[in-house]
PDB file of N, CA and C in Angstrom:
ATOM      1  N   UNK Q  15     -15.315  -6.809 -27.922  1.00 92.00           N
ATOM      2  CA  UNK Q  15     -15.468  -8.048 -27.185  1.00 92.00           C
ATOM      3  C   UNK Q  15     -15.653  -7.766 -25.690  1.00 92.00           C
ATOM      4  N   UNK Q  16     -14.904  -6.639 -25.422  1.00 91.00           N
ATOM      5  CA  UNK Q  16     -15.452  -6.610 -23.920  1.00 91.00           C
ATOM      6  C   UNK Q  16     -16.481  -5.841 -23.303  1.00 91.00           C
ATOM      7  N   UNK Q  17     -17.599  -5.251 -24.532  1.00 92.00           N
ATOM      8  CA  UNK Q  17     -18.884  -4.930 -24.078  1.00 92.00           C
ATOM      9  C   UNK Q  17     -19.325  -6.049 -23.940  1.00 92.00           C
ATOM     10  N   UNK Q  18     -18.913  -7.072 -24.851  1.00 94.00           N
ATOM     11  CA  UNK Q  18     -20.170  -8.481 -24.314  1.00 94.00           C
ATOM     12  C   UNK Q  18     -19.864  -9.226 -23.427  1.00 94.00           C
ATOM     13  N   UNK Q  19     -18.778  -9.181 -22.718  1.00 93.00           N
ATOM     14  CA  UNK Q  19     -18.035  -9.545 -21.425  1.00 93.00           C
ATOM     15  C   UNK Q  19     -17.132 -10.658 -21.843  1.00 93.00           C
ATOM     16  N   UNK Q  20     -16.440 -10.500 -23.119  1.00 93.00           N
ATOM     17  CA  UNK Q  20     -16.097 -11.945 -23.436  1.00 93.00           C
ATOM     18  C   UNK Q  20     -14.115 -11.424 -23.225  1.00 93.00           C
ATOM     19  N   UNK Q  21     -13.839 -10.526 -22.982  1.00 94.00           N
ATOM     20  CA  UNK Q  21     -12.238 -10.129 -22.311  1.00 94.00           C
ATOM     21  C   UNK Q  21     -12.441  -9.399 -21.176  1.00 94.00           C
ATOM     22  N   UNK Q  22     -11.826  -8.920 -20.205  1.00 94.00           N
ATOM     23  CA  UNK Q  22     -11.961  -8.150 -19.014  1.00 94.00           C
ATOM     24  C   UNK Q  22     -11.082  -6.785 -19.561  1.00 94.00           C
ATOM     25  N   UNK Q  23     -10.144  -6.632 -20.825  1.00 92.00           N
ATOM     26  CA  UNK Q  23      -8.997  -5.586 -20.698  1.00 92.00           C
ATOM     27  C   UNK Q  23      -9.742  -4.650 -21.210  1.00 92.00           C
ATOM     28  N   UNK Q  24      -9.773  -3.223 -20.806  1.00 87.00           N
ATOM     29  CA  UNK Q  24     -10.555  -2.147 -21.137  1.00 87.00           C
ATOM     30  C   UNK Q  24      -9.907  -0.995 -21.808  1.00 87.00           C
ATOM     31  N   UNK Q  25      -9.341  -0.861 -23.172  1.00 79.00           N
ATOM     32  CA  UNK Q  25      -8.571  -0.160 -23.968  1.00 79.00           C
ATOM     33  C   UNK Q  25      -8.350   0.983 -22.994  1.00 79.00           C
ATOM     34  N   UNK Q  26      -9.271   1.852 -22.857  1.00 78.00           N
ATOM     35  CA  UNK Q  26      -9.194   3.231 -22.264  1.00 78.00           C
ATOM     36  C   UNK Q  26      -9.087   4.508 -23.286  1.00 78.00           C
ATOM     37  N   UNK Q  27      -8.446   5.509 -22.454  1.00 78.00           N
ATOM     38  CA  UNK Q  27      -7.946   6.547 -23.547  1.00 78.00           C
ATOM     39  C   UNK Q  27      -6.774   6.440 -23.950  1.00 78.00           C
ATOM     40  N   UNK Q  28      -6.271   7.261 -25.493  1.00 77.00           N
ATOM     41  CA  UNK Q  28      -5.133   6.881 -25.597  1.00 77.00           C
ATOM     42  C   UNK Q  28      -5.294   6.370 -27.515  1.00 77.00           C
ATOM     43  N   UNK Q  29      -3.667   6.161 -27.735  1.00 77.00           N
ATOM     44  CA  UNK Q  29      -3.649   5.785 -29.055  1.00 77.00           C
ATOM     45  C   UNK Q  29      -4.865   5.067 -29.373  1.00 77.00           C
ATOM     46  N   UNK Q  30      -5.305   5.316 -30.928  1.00 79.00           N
ATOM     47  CA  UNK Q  30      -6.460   4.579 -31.411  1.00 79.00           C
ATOM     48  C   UNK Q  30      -6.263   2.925 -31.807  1.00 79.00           C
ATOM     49  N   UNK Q  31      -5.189   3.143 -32.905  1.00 87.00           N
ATOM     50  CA  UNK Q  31      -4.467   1.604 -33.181  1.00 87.00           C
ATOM     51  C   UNK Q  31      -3.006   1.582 -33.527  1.00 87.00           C
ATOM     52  N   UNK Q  32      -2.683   0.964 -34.190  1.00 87.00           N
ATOM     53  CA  UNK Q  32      -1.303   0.628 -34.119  1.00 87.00           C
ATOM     54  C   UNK Q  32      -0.383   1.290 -35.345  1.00 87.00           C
ATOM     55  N   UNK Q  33      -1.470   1.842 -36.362  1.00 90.00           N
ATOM     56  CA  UNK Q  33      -0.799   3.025 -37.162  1.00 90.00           C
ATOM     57  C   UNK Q  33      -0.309   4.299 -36.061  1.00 90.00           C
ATOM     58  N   UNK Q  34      -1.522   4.553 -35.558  1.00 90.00           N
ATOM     59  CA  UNK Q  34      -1.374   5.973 -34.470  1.00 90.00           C
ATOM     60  C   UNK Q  34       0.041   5.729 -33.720  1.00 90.00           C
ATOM     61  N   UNK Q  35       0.031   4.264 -33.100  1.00 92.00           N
ATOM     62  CA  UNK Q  35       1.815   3.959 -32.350  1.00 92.00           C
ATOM     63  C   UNK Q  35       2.809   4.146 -33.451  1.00 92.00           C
ATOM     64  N   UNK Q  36       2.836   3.499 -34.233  1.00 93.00           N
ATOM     65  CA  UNK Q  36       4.098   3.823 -35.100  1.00 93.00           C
ATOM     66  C   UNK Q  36       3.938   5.262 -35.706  1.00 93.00           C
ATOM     67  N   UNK Q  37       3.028   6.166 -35.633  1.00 94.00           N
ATOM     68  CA  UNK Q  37       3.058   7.279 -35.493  1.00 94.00           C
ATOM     69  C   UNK Q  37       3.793   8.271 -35.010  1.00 94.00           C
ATOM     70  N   UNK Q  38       3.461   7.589 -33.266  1.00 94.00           N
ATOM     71  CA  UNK Q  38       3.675   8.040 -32.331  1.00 94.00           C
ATOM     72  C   UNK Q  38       4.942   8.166 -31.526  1.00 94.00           C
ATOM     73  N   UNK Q  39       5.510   6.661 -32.107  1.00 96.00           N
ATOM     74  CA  UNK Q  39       6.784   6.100 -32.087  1.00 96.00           C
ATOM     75  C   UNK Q  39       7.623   7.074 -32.935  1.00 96.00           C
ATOM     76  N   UNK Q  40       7.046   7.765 -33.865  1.00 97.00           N
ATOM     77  CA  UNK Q  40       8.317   8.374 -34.755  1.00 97.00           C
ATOM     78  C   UNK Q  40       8.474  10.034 -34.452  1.00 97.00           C
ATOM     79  N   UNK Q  41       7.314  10.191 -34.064  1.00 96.00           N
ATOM     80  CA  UNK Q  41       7.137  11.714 -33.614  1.00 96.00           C
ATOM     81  C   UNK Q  41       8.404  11.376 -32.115  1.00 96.00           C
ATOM     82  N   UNK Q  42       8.132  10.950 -31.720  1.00 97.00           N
ATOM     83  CA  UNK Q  42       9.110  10.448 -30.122  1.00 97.00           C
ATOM     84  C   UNK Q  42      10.700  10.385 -30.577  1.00 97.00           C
ATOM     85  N   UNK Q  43      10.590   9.735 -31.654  1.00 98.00           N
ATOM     86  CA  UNK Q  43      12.231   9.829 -31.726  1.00 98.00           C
ATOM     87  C   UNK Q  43      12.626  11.191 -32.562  1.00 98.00           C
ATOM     88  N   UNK Q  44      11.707  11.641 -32.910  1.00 97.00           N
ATOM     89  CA  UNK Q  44      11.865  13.226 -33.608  1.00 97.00           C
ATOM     90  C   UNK Q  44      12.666  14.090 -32.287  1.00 97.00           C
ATOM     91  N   UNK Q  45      11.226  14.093 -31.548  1.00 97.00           N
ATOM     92  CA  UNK Q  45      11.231  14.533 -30.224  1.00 97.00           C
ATOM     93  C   UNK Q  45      12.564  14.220 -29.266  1.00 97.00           C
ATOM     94  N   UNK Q  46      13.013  13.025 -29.277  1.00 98.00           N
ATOM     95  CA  UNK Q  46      14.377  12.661 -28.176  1.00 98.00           C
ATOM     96  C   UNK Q  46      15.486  12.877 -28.553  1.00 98.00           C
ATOM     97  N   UNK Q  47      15.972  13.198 -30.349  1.00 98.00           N
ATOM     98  CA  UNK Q  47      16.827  13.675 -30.847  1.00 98.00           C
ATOM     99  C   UNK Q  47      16.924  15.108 -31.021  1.00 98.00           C
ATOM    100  N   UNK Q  48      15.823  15.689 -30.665  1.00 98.00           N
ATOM    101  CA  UNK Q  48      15.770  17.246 -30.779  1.00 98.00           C
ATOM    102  C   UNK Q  48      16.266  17.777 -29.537  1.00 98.00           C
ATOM    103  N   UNK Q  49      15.594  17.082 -28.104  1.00 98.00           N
ATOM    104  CA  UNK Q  49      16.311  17.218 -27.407  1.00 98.00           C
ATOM    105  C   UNK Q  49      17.599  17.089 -26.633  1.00 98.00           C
ATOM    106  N   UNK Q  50      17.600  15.581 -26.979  1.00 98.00           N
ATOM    107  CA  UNK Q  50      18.871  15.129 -26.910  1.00 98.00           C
ATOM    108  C   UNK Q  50      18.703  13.737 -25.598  1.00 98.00           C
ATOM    109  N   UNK Q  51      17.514  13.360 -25.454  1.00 98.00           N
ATOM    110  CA  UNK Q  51      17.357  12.482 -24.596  1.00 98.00           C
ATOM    111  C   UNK Q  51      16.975  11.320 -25.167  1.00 98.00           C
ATOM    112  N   UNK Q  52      17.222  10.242 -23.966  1.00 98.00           N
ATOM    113  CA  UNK Q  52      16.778   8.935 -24.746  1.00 98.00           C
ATOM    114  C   UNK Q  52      15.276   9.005 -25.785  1.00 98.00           C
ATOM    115  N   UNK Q  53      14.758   7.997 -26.338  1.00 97.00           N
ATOM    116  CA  UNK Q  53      13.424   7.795 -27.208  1.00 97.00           C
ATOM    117  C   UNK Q  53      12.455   7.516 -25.525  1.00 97.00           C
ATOM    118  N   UNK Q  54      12.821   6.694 -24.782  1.00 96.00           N
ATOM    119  CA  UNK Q  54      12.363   5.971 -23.567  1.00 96.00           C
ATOM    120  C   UNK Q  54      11.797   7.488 -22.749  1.00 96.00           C
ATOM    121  N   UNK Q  55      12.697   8.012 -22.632  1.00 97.00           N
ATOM    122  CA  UNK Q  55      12.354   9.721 -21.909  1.00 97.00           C
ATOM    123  C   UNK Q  55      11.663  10.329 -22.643  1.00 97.00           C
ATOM    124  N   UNK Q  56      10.878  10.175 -23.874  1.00 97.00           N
ATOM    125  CA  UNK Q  56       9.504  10.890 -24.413  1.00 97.00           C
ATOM    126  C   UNK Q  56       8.610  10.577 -23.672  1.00 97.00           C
ATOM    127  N   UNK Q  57       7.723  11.590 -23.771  1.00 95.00           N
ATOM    128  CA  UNK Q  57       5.898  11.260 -23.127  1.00 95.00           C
ATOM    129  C   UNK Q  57       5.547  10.780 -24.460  1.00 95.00           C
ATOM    130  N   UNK Q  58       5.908  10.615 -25.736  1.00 94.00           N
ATOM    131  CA  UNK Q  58       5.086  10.123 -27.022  1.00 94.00           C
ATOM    132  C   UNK Q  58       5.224   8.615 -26.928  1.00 94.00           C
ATOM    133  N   UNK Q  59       6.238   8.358 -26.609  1.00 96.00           N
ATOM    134  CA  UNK Q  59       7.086   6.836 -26.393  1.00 96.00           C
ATOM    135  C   UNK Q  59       6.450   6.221 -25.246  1.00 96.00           C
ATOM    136  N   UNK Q  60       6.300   6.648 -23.954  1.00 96.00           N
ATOM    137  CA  UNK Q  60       5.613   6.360 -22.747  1.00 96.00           C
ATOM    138  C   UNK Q  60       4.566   5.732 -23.447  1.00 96.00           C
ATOM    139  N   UNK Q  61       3.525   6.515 -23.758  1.00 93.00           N
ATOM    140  CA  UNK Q  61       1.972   6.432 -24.356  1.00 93.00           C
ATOM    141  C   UNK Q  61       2.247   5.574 -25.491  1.00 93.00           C
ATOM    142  N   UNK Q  62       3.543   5.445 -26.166  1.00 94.00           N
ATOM    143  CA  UNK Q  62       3.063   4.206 -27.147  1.00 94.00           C
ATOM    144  C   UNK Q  62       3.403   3.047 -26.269  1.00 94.00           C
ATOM    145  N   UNK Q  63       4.019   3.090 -25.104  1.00 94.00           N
ATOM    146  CA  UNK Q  63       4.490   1.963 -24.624  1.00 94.00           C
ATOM    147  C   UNK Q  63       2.954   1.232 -23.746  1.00 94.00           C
ATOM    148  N   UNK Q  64       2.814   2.253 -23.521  1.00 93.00           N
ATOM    149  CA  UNK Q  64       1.417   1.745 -22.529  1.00 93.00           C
ATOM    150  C   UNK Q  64       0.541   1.346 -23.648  1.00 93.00           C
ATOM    151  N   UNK Q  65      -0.010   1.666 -24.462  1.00 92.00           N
ATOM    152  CA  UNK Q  65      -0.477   0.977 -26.234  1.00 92.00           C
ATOM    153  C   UNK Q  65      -0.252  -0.397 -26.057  1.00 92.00           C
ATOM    154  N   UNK Q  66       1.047  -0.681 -26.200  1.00 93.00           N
ATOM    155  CA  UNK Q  66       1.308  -1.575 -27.204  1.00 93.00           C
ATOM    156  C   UNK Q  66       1.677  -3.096 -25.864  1.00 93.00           C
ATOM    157  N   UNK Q  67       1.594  -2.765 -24.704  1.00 94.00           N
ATOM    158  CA  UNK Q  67       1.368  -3.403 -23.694  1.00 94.00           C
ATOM    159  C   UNK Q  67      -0.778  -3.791 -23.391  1.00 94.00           C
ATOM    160  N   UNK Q  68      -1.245  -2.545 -23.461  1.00 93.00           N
ATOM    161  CA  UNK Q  68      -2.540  -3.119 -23.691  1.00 93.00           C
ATOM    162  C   UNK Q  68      -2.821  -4.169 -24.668  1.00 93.00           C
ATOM    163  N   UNK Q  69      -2.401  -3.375 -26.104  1.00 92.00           N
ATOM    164  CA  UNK Q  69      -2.850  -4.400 -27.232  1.00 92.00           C
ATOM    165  C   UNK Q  69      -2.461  -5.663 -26.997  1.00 92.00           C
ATOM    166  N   UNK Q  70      -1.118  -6.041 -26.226  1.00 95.00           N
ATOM    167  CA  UNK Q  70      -0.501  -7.446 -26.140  1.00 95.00           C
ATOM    168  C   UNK Q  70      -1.548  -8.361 -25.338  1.00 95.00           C
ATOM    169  N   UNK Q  71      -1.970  -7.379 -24.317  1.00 95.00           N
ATOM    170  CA  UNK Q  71      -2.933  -8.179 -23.208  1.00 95.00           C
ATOM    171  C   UNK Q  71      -4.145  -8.726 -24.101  1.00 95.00           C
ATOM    172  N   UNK Q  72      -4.790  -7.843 -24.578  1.00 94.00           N
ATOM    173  CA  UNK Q  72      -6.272  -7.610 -25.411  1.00 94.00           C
ATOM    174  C   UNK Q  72      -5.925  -8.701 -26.412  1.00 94.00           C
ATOM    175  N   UNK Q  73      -4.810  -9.215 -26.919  1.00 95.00           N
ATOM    176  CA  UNK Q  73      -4.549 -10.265 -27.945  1.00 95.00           C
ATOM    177  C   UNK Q  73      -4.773 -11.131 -27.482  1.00 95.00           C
ATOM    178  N   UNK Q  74      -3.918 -11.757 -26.501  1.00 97.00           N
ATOM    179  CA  UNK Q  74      -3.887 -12.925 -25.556  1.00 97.00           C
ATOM    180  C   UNK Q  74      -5.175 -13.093 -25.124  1.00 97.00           C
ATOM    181  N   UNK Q  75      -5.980 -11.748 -24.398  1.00 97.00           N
ATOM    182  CA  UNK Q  75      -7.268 -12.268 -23.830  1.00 97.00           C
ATOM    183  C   UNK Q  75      -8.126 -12.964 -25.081  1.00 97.00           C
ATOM    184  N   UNK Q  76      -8.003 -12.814 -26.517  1.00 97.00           N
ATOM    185  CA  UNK Q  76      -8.597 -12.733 -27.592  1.00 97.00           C
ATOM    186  C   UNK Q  76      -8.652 -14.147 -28.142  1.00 97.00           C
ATOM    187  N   UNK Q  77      -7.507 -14.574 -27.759  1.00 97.00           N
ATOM    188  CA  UNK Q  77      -6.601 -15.753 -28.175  1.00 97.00           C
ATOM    189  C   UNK Q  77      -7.256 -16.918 -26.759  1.00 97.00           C
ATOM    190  N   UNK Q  78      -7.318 -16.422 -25.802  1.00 97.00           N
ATOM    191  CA  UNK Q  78      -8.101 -17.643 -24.584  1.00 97.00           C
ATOM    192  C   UNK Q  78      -9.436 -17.763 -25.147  1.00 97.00           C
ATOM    193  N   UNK Q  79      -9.791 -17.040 -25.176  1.00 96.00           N
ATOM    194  CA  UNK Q  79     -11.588 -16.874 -25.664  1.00 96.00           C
ATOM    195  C   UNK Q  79     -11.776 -18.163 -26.781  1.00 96.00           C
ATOM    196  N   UNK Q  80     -10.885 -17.717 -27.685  1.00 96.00           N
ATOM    197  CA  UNK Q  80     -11.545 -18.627 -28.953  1.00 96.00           C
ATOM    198  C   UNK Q  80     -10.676 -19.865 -28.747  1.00 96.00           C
ATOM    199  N   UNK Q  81      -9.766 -20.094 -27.795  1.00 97.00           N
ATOM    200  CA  UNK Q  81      -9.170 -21.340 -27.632  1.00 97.00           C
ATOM    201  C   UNK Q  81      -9.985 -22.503 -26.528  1.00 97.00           C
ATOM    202  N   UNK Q  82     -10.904 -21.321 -25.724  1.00 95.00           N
ATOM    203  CA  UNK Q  82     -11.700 -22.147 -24.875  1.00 95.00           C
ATOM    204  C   UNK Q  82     -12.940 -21.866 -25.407  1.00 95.00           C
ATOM    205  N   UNK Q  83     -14.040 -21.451 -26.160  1.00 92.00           N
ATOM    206  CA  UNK Q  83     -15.072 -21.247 -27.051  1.00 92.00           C
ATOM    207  C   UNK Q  83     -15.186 -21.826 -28.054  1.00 92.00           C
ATOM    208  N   UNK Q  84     -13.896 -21.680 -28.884  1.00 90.00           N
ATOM    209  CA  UNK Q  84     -14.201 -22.646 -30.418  1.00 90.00           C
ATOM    210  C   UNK Q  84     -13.656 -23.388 -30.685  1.00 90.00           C
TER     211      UNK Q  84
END
C-alpha cells in the first residue's frame, strides 16, 4: 500500500512478519535466561519490539485508508 502512496509507514529492514517476531521473541528469552538478563536487554527483543510497533502503525494507517476510502 505504500508504493501506491495510500500509507506513509515504510516497513524497512528487519523482521519479515509476525511468525519471524514470535520467533524472535523466543530466541530472546532463550538468550536473556542464558545470560541472566532481562528479555527487554536482548537485541532479539529490541528488533521484535521495533516490529511490532511498526506493524501497529502500518495497521492503523490501513484502517484510516479504508475508513476514509470505502
Amino acid at each position: 500500500m505504500r508504493a501506491n502512496g495510500l500509507i506513509a509507514t515504510d516497513w524497512g529492514e528487519g523482521l519479515a512478519d509476525g511468525a519471524g517476531a514470535m520467533a524472535g521473541a523466543w530466541n530472546a528469552a532463550v538468550e536473556a535466561k542464558r545470560r541472566g538478563v532481562a528479555l527487554g536487554d536482548t537485541d532479539a527483543m529490541r528488533e521484535v519490539a521495533r516490529y511490532n510497533e511498526v506493524d501497529c502503525r502500518v495497521m492503523a494507517e490501513i484502517l484510516d485508508h479504508l475508513r476514509r476510502e470505502h
